[in-house]
mmCIF file of N, CA and C in Angstrom:
data_model
loop_
_atom_site.group_PDB
_atom_site.id
_atom_site.type_symbol
_atom_site.label_atom_id
_atom_site.label_comp_id
_atom_site.label_asym_id
_atom_site.label_seq_id
_atom_site.Cartn_x
_atom_site.Cartn_y
_atom_site.Cartn_z
ATOM 1 N N MET C 1 -21.887 66.290 48.076
ATOM 2 C CA MET C 1 -20.942 66.933 48.968
ATOM 3 C C MET C 1 -21.104 66.322 50.385
ATOM 4 N N ILE C 2 -19.959 65.846 50.922
ATOM 5 C CA ILE C 2 -20.028 65.264 52.247
ATOM 6 C C ILE C 2 -19.954 66.293 53.346
ATOM 7 N N ILE C 3 -20.290 65.870 54.549
ATOM 8 C CA ILE C 3 -20.359 66.838 55.638
ATOM 9 C C ILE C 3 -19.002 67.525 55.864
ATOM 10 N N ALA C 4 -17.922 66.820 55.783
ATOM 11 C CA ALA C 4 -16.603 67.439 55.999
ATOM 12 C C ALA C 4 -16.330 68.604 54.960
ATOM 13 N N GLN C 5 -16.804 68.359 53.736
ATOM 14 C CA GLN C 5 -16.620 69.420 52.735
ATOM 15 C C GLN C 5 -17.508 70.651 53.076
ATOM 16 N N ILE C 6 -18.692 70.357 53.540
ATOM 17 C CA ILE C 6 -19.570 71.462 53.942
ATOM 18 C C ILE C 6 -18.949 72.213 55.071
ATOM 19 N N GLU C 7 -18.536 71.500 56.123
ATOM 20 C CA GLU C 7 -17.940 72.133 57.300
ATOM 21 C C GLU C 7 -16.705 72.979 56.964
ATOM 22 N N SER C 8 -15.935 72.471 55.981
ATOM 23 C CA SER C 8 -14.732 73.215 55.624
ATOM 24 C C SER C 8 -14.989 74.564 54.973
ATOM 25 N N GLN C 9 -16.231 74.729 54.474
ATOM 26 C CA GLN C 9 -16.583 75.984 53.797
ATOM 27 C C GLN C 9 -17.204 77.039 54.779
ATOM 28 N N ILE C 10 -17.589 76.562 55.942
ATOM 29 C CA ILE C 10 -18.250 77.468 56.908
ATOM 30 C C ILE C 10 -17.228 78.152 57.790
ATOM 31 N N ARG C 11 -17.424 79.442 58.013
ATOM 32 C CA ARG C 11 -16.527 80.219 58.907
ATOM 33 C C ARG C 11 -17.344 80.714 60.087
ATOM 34 N N TYR C 12 -16.712 80.711 61.266
ATOM 35 C CA TYR C 12 -17.358 81.165 62.480
ATOM 36 C C TYR C 12 -16.827 82.495 62.885
ATOM 37 N N VAL C 13 -17.735 83.357 63.362
ATOM 38 C CA VAL C 13 -17.370 84.676 63.858
ATOM 39 C C VAL C 13 -17.520 84.653 65.377
ATOM 40 N N THR C 14 -16.454 85.170 66.056
ATOM 41 C CA THR C 14 -16.495 85.186 67.483
ATOM 42 C C THR C 14 -16.427 86.619 67.984
ATOM 43 N N ASN C 15 -16.896 86.824 69.241
ATOM 44 C CA ASN C 15 -16.814 88.155 69.846
ATOM 45 C C ASN C 15 -15.492 88.272 70.577
ATOM 46 N N LEU C 16 -15.311 89.346 71.327
ATOM 47 C CA LEU C 16 -14.048 89.615 72.070
ATOM 48 C C LEU C 16 -13.785 88.564 73.139
ATOM 49 N N ASN C 17 -14.868 87.908 73.607
ATOM 50 C CA ASN C 17 -14.724 86.871 74.631
ATOM 51 C C ASN C 17 -14.468 85.517 74.039
ATOM 52 N N GLY C 18 -14.367 85.388 72.721
ATOM 53 C CA GLY C 18 -14.093 84.124 72.072
ATOM 54 C C GLY C 18 -15.345 83.290 71.868
ATOM 55 N N GLU C 19 -16.515 83.850 72.173
ATOM 56 C CA GLU C 19 -17.789 83.128 71.971
ATOM 57 C C GLU C 19 -18.237 83.223 70.560
ATOM 58 N N THR C 20 -18.668 82.120 69.978
ATOM 59 C CA THR C 20 -19.178 82.124 68.579
ATOM 60 C C THR C 20 -20.508 82.855 68.577
ATOM 61 N N THR C 21 -20.619 83.827 67.683
ATOM 62 C CA THR C 21 -21.786 84.658 67.575
ATOM 63 C C THR C 21 -22.522 84.488 66.244
ATOM 64 N N ASP C 22 -21.777 84.175 65.187
ATOM 65 C CA ASP C 22 -22.365 84.129 63.882
ATOM 66 C C ASP C 22 -21.682 83.058 63.025
ATOM 67 N N VAL C 23 -22.282 82.686 61.904
ATOM 68 C CA VAL C 23 -21.700 81.759 60.963
ATOM 69 C C VAL C 23 -21.730 82.378 59.625
ATOM 70 N N VAL C 24 -20.672 82.306 58.840
ATOM 71 C CA VAL C 24 -20.570 82.753 57.494
ATOM 72 C C VAL C 24 -20.613 81.539 56.577
ATOM 73 N N VAL C 25 -21.604 81.506 55.686
ATOM 74 C CA VAL C 25 -21.799 80.398 54.768
ATOM 75 C C VAL C 25 -21.634 80.958 53.329
ATOM 76 N N PRO C 26 -20.834 80.302 52.467
ATOM 77 C CA PRO C 26 -20.757 80.783 51.089
ATOM 78 C C PRO C 26 -22.172 80.763 50.435
ATOM 79 N N LEU C 27 -22.436 81.740 49.576
ATOM 80 C CA LEU C 27 -23.751 81.887 48.979
ATOM 81 C C LEU C 27 -24.140 80.588 48.230
ATOM 82 N N GLU C 28 -23.296 79.979 47.467
ATOM 83 C CA GLU C 28 -23.626 78.784 46.727
ATOM 84 C C GLU C 28 -24.049 77.651 47.637
ATOM 85 N N LEU C 29 -23.351 77.433 48.755
ATOM 86 C CA LEU C 29 -23.691 76.398 49.702
ATOM 87 C C LEU C 29 -25.012 76.755 50.325
ATOM 88 N N TRP C 30 -25.223 78.006 50.737
ATOM 89 C CA TRP C 30 -26.470 78.437 51.334
ATOM 90 C C TRP C 30 -27.668 78.160 50.395
ATOM 91 N N GLN C 31 -27.502 78.451 49.151
ATOM 92 C CA GLN C 31 -28.536 78.209 48.153
ATOM 93 C C GLN C 31 -28.845 76.706 48.033
ATOM 94 N N GLN C 32 -27.813 75.881 48.036
ATOM 95 C CA GLN C 32 -28.025 74.434 48.011
ATOM 96 C C GLN C 32 -28.786 73.937 49.237
ATOM 97 N N LEU C 33 -28.389 74.444 50.424
ATOM 98 C CA LEU C 33 -29.085 74.051 51.622
ATOM 99 C C LEU C 33 -30.556 74.440 51.594
ATOM 100 N N ILE C 34 -30.829 75.706 51.231
ATOM 101 C CA ILE C 34 -32.223 76.158 51.184
ATOM 102 C C ILE C 34 -33.002 75.354 50.162
ATOM 103 N N SER C 35 -32.424 75.128 49.020
ATOM 104 C CA SER C 35 -33.127 74.373 47.979
ATOM 105 C C SER C 35 -33.449 72.946 48.492
ATOM 106 N N SER C 36 -32.479 72.366 49.173
ATOM 107 C CA SER C 36 -32.681 71.013 49.693
ATOM 108 C C SER C 36 -33.782 70.956 50.766
ATOM 109 N N ILE C 37 -33.798 71.972 51.594
ATOM 110 C CA ILE C 37 -34.796 72.010 52.674
ATOM 111 C C ILE C 37 -36.193 72.212 52.062
ATOM 112 N N ASN C 38 -36.302 73.012 51.013
ATOM 113 C CA ASN C 38 -37.545 73.283 50.399
ATOM 114 C C ASN C 38 -38.036 72.199 49.389
ATOM 115 N N SER C 39 -37.214 71.212 49.128
ATOM 116 C CA SER C 39 -37.548 70.201 48.152
ATOM 117 C C SER C 39 -38.537 69.210 48.747
ATOM 118 N N ASP C 40 -39.142 68.459 47.825
ATOM 119 C CA ASP C 40 -40.178 67.423 48.250
ATOM 120 C C ASP C 40 -39.492 66.073 48.467
ATOM 121 N N ASN C 41 -38.205 65.971 48.605
ATOM 122 C CA ASN C 41 -37.538 64.684 48.833
ATOM 123 C C ASN C 41 -37.998 64.122 50.189
ATOM 124 N N VAL C 42 -37.899 62.820 50.287
ATOM 125 C CA VAL C 42 -38.201 62.146 51.567
ATOM 126 C C VAL C 42 -37.326 62.626 52.616
ATOM 127 N N SER C 43 -36.042 62.792 52.297
ATOM 128 C CA SER C 43 -35.115 63.415 53.233
ATOM 129 C C SER C 43 -34.680 64.743 52.698
ATOM 130 N N SER C 44 -34.962 65.803 53.411
ATOM 131 C CA SER C 44 -34.646 67.135 52.926
ATOM 132 C C SER C 44 -33.151 67.390 52.736
ATOM 133 N N LEU C 45 -32.340 66.541 53.361
ATOM 134 C CA LEU C 45 -30.925 66.674 53.182
ATOM 135 C C LEU C 45 -30.389 65.453 52.424
ATOM 136 N N ALA C 46 -31.157 64.858 51.514
ATOM 137 C CA ALA C 46 -30.782 63.676 50.798
ATOM 138 C C ALA C 46 -29.450 63.827 50.018
ATOM 139 N N TRP C 47 -29.268 65.032 49.466
ATOM 140 C CA TRP C 47 -28.078 65.240 48.653
ATOM 141 C C TRP C 47 -26.812 65.127 49.487
ATOM 142 N N ILE C 48 -26.899 65.378 50.816
ATOM 143 C CA ILE C 48 -25.744 65.172 51.712
ATOM 144 C C ILE C 48 -25.608 63.632 51.965
ATOM 145 N N ASP C 49 -26.708 63.023 52.307
ATOM 146 C CA ASP C 49 -26.704 61.573 52.593
ATOM 147 C C ASP C 49 -26.157 60.798 51.452
ATOM 148 N N GLU C 50 -26.501 61.144 50.225
ATOM 149 C CA GLU C 50 -26.084 60.385 49.068
ATOM 150 C C GLU C 50 -24.594 60.487 48.847
ATOM 151 N N GLN C 51 -23.955 61.543 49.310
ATOM 152 C CA GLN C 51 -22.545 61.735 49.122
ATOM 153 C C GLN C 51 -21.706 61.149 50.248
ATOM 154 N N GLU C 52 -22.314 60.777 51.336
ATOM 155 C CA GLU C 52 -21.591 60.233 52.476
ATOM 156 C C GLU C 52 -20.973 58.897 52.110
ATOM 157 N N PRO C 53 -19.677 58.723 52.294
ATOM 158 C CA PRO C 53 -19.062 57.431 51.951
ATOM 159 C C PRO C 53 -19.603 56.291 52.757
ATOM 160 N N LYS C 54 -19.734 55.154 52.049
ATOM 161 C CA LYS C 54 -20.297 53.955 52.731
ATOM 162 C C LYS C 54 -19.465 53.569 53.988
ATOM 163 N N ALA C 55 -18.184 53.761 53.928
ATOM 164 C CA ALA C 55 -17.313 53.483 55.044
ATOM 165 C C ALA C 55 -17.696 54.321 56.261
ATOM 166 N N GLN C 56 -18.007 55.592 56.028
ATOM 167 C CA GLN C 56 -18.409 56.475 57.100
ATOM 168 C C GLN C 56 -19.755 56.072 57.682
ATOM 169 N N ILE C 57 -20.694 55.675 56.804
ATOM 170 C CA ILE C 57 -21.991 55.253 57.298
ATOM 171 C C ILE C 57 -21.815 53.993 58.175
ATOM 172 N N LEU C 58 -20.973 53.024 57.715
ATOM 173 C CA LEU C 58 -20.710 51.838 58.485
ATOM 174 C C LEU C 58 -20.079 52.158 59.816
ATOM 175 N N ALA C 59 -19.127 53.037 59.833
ATOM 176 C CA ALA C 59 -18.434 53.453 61.073
ATOM 177 C C ALA C 59 -19.448 54.108 62.001
ATOM 178 N N ASP C 60 -20.332 54.951 61.514
ATOM 179 C CA ASP C 60 -21.324 55.539 62.362
ATOM 180 C C ASP C 60 -22.293 54.531 62.960
ATOM 181 N N LEU C 61 -22.677 53.546 62.176
ATOM 182 C CA LEU C 61 -23.554 52.484 62.655
ATOM 183 C C LEU C 61 -22.817 51.670 63.743
ATOM 184 N N GLN C 62 -21.575 51.340 63.488
ATOM 185 C CA GLN C 62 -20.785 50.595 64.483
ATOM 186 C C GLN C 62 -20.644 51.348 65.772
ATOM 187 N N GLU C 63 -20.430 52.641 65.708
ATOM 188 C CA GLU C 63 -20.304 53.464 66.885
ATOM 189 C C GLU C 63 -21.643 53.523 67.642
ATOM 190 N N SER C 64 -22.748 53.587 66.898
ATOM 191 C CA SER C 64 -24.058 53.559 67.546
ATOM 192 C C SER C 64 -24.332 52.300 68.279
ATOM 193 N N VAL C 65 -23.998 51.185 67.674
ATOM 194 C CA VAL C 65 -24.168 49.861 68.276
ATOM 195 C C VAL C 65 -23.264 49.772 69.565
ATOM 196 N N ARG C 66 -22.032 50.231 69.478
ATOM 197 C CA ARG C 66 -21.138 50.213 70.626
ATOM 198 C C ARG C 66 -21.724 51.036 71.756
ATOM 199 N N LYS C 67 -22.211 52.187 71.453
ATOM 200 C CA LYS C 67 -22.835 53.052 72.497
ATOM 201 C C LYS C 67 -24.085 52.392 73.105
ATOM 202 N N ALA C 68 -24.859 51.752 72.297
ATOM 203 C CA ALA C 68 -26.070 51.072 72.812
ATOM 204 C C ALA C 68 -25.684 49.922 73.712
ATOM 205 N N ALA C 69 -24.597 49.211 73.367
ATOM 206 C CA ALA C 69 -24.158 48.071 74.145
ATOM 207 C C ALA C 69 -23.681 48.469 75.551
ATOM 208 N N VAL C 70 -23.166 49.704 75.720
ATOM 209 C CA VAL C 70 -22.721 50.134 77.008
ATOM 210 C C VAL C 70 -23.755 51.034 77.731
ATOM 211 N N GLY C 71 -24.973 51.100 77.123
ATOM 212 C CA GLY C 71 -26.070 51.781 77.785
ATOM 213 C C GLY C 71 -26.139 53.290 77.482
ATOM 214 N N GLN C 72 -25.415 53.737 76.507
ATOM 215 C CA GLN C 72 -25.514 55.135 76.103
ATOM 216 C C GLN C 72 -26.647 55.319 75.101
ATOM 217 N N THR C 73 -27.842 55.347 75.659
ATOM 218 C CA THR C 73 -29.055 55.464 74.790
ATOM 219 C C THR C 73 -29.815 56.701 75.125
ATOM 220 N N PHE C 74 -30.848 56.970 74.336
ATOM 221 C CA PHE C 74 -31.696 58.106 74.544
ATOM 222 C C PHE C 74 -33.104 57.652 74.642
ATOM 223 N N PRO C 75 -33.937 58.320 75.474
ATOM 224 C CA PRO C 75 -35.330 57.940 75.550
ATOM 225 C C PRO C 75 -35.984 58.184 74.181
ATOM 226 N N VAL C 76 -36.958 57.356 73.829
ATOM 227 C CA VAL C 76 -37.639 57.505 72.543
ATOM 228 C C VAL C 76 -38.258 58.861 72.380
ATOM 229 N N SER C 77 -38.825 59.366 73.446
ATOM 230 C CA SER C 77 -39.450 60.735 73.317
ATOM 231 C C SER C 77 -38.429 61.795 72.910
ATOM 232 N N GLU C 78 -37.167 61.614 73.359
ATOM 233 C CA GLU C 78 -36.091 62.596 73.009
ATOM 234 C C GLU C 78 -35.735 62.434 71.512
ATOM 235 N N LEU C 79 -35.735 61.152 71.015
ATOM 236 C CA LEU C 79 -35.464 60.890 69.630
ATOM 237 C C LEU C 79 -36.554 61.492 68.744
ATOM 238 N N TRP C 80 -37.817 61.376 69.165
ATOM 239 C CA TRP C 80 -38.934 61.891 68.359
ATOM 240 C C TRP C 80 -38.799 63.451 68.320
ATOM 241 N N ASP C 81 -38.463 64.074 69.444
ATOM 242 C CA ASP C 81 -38.299 65.530 69.473
ATOM 243 C C ASP C 81 -37.193 65.928 68.523
ATOM 244 N N TYR C 82 -36.115 65.163 68.525
ATOM 245 C CA TYR C 82 -35.028 65.490 67.562
ATOM 246 C C TYR C 82 -35.390 65.361 66.130
ATOM 247 N N SER C 83 -36.128 64.271 65.794
ATOM 248 C CA SER C 83 -36.496 64.045 64.399
ATOM 249 C C SER C 83 -37.498 65.048 63.911
ATOM 250 N N ARG C 84 -38.328 65.620 64.788
ATOM 251 C CA ARG C 84 -39.326 66.602 64.383
ATOM 252 C C ARG C 84 -38.672 67.882 63.912
ATOM 253 N N ARG C 85 -37.432 68.139 64.328
ATOM 254 C CA ARG C 85 -36.740 69.361 63.921
ATOM 255 C C ARG C 85 -36.473 69.360 62.406
ATOM 256 N N PHE C 86 -36.484 68.158 61.792
ATOM 257 C CA PHE C 86 -36.171 68.014 60.367
ATOM 258 C C PHE C 86 -37.409 67.831 59.523
ATOM 259 N N ASP C 87 -38.592 67.887 60.088
ATOM 260 C CA ASP C 87 -39.806 67.754 59.314
ATOM 261 C C ASP C 87 -40.154 69.011 58.565
#
């Protein structure tokens, strides 16, 4: 399942001010996500990565290189902090 398919299944709940307050996720998708997070795979979201089209991966890499070329980079410490959220 690719990210776009996952996002299309998720519904957002907003309050009277239009602020997002909750997310509604179909049970089957929720179970897949929990199962994936609890698995012993190298990447806990490997099932998403495996479904990502190669063209999208290439486009993402090209965009990253373009951003790096114009100086839109992140400090290494910030990247480490981000990656720890997925451990």
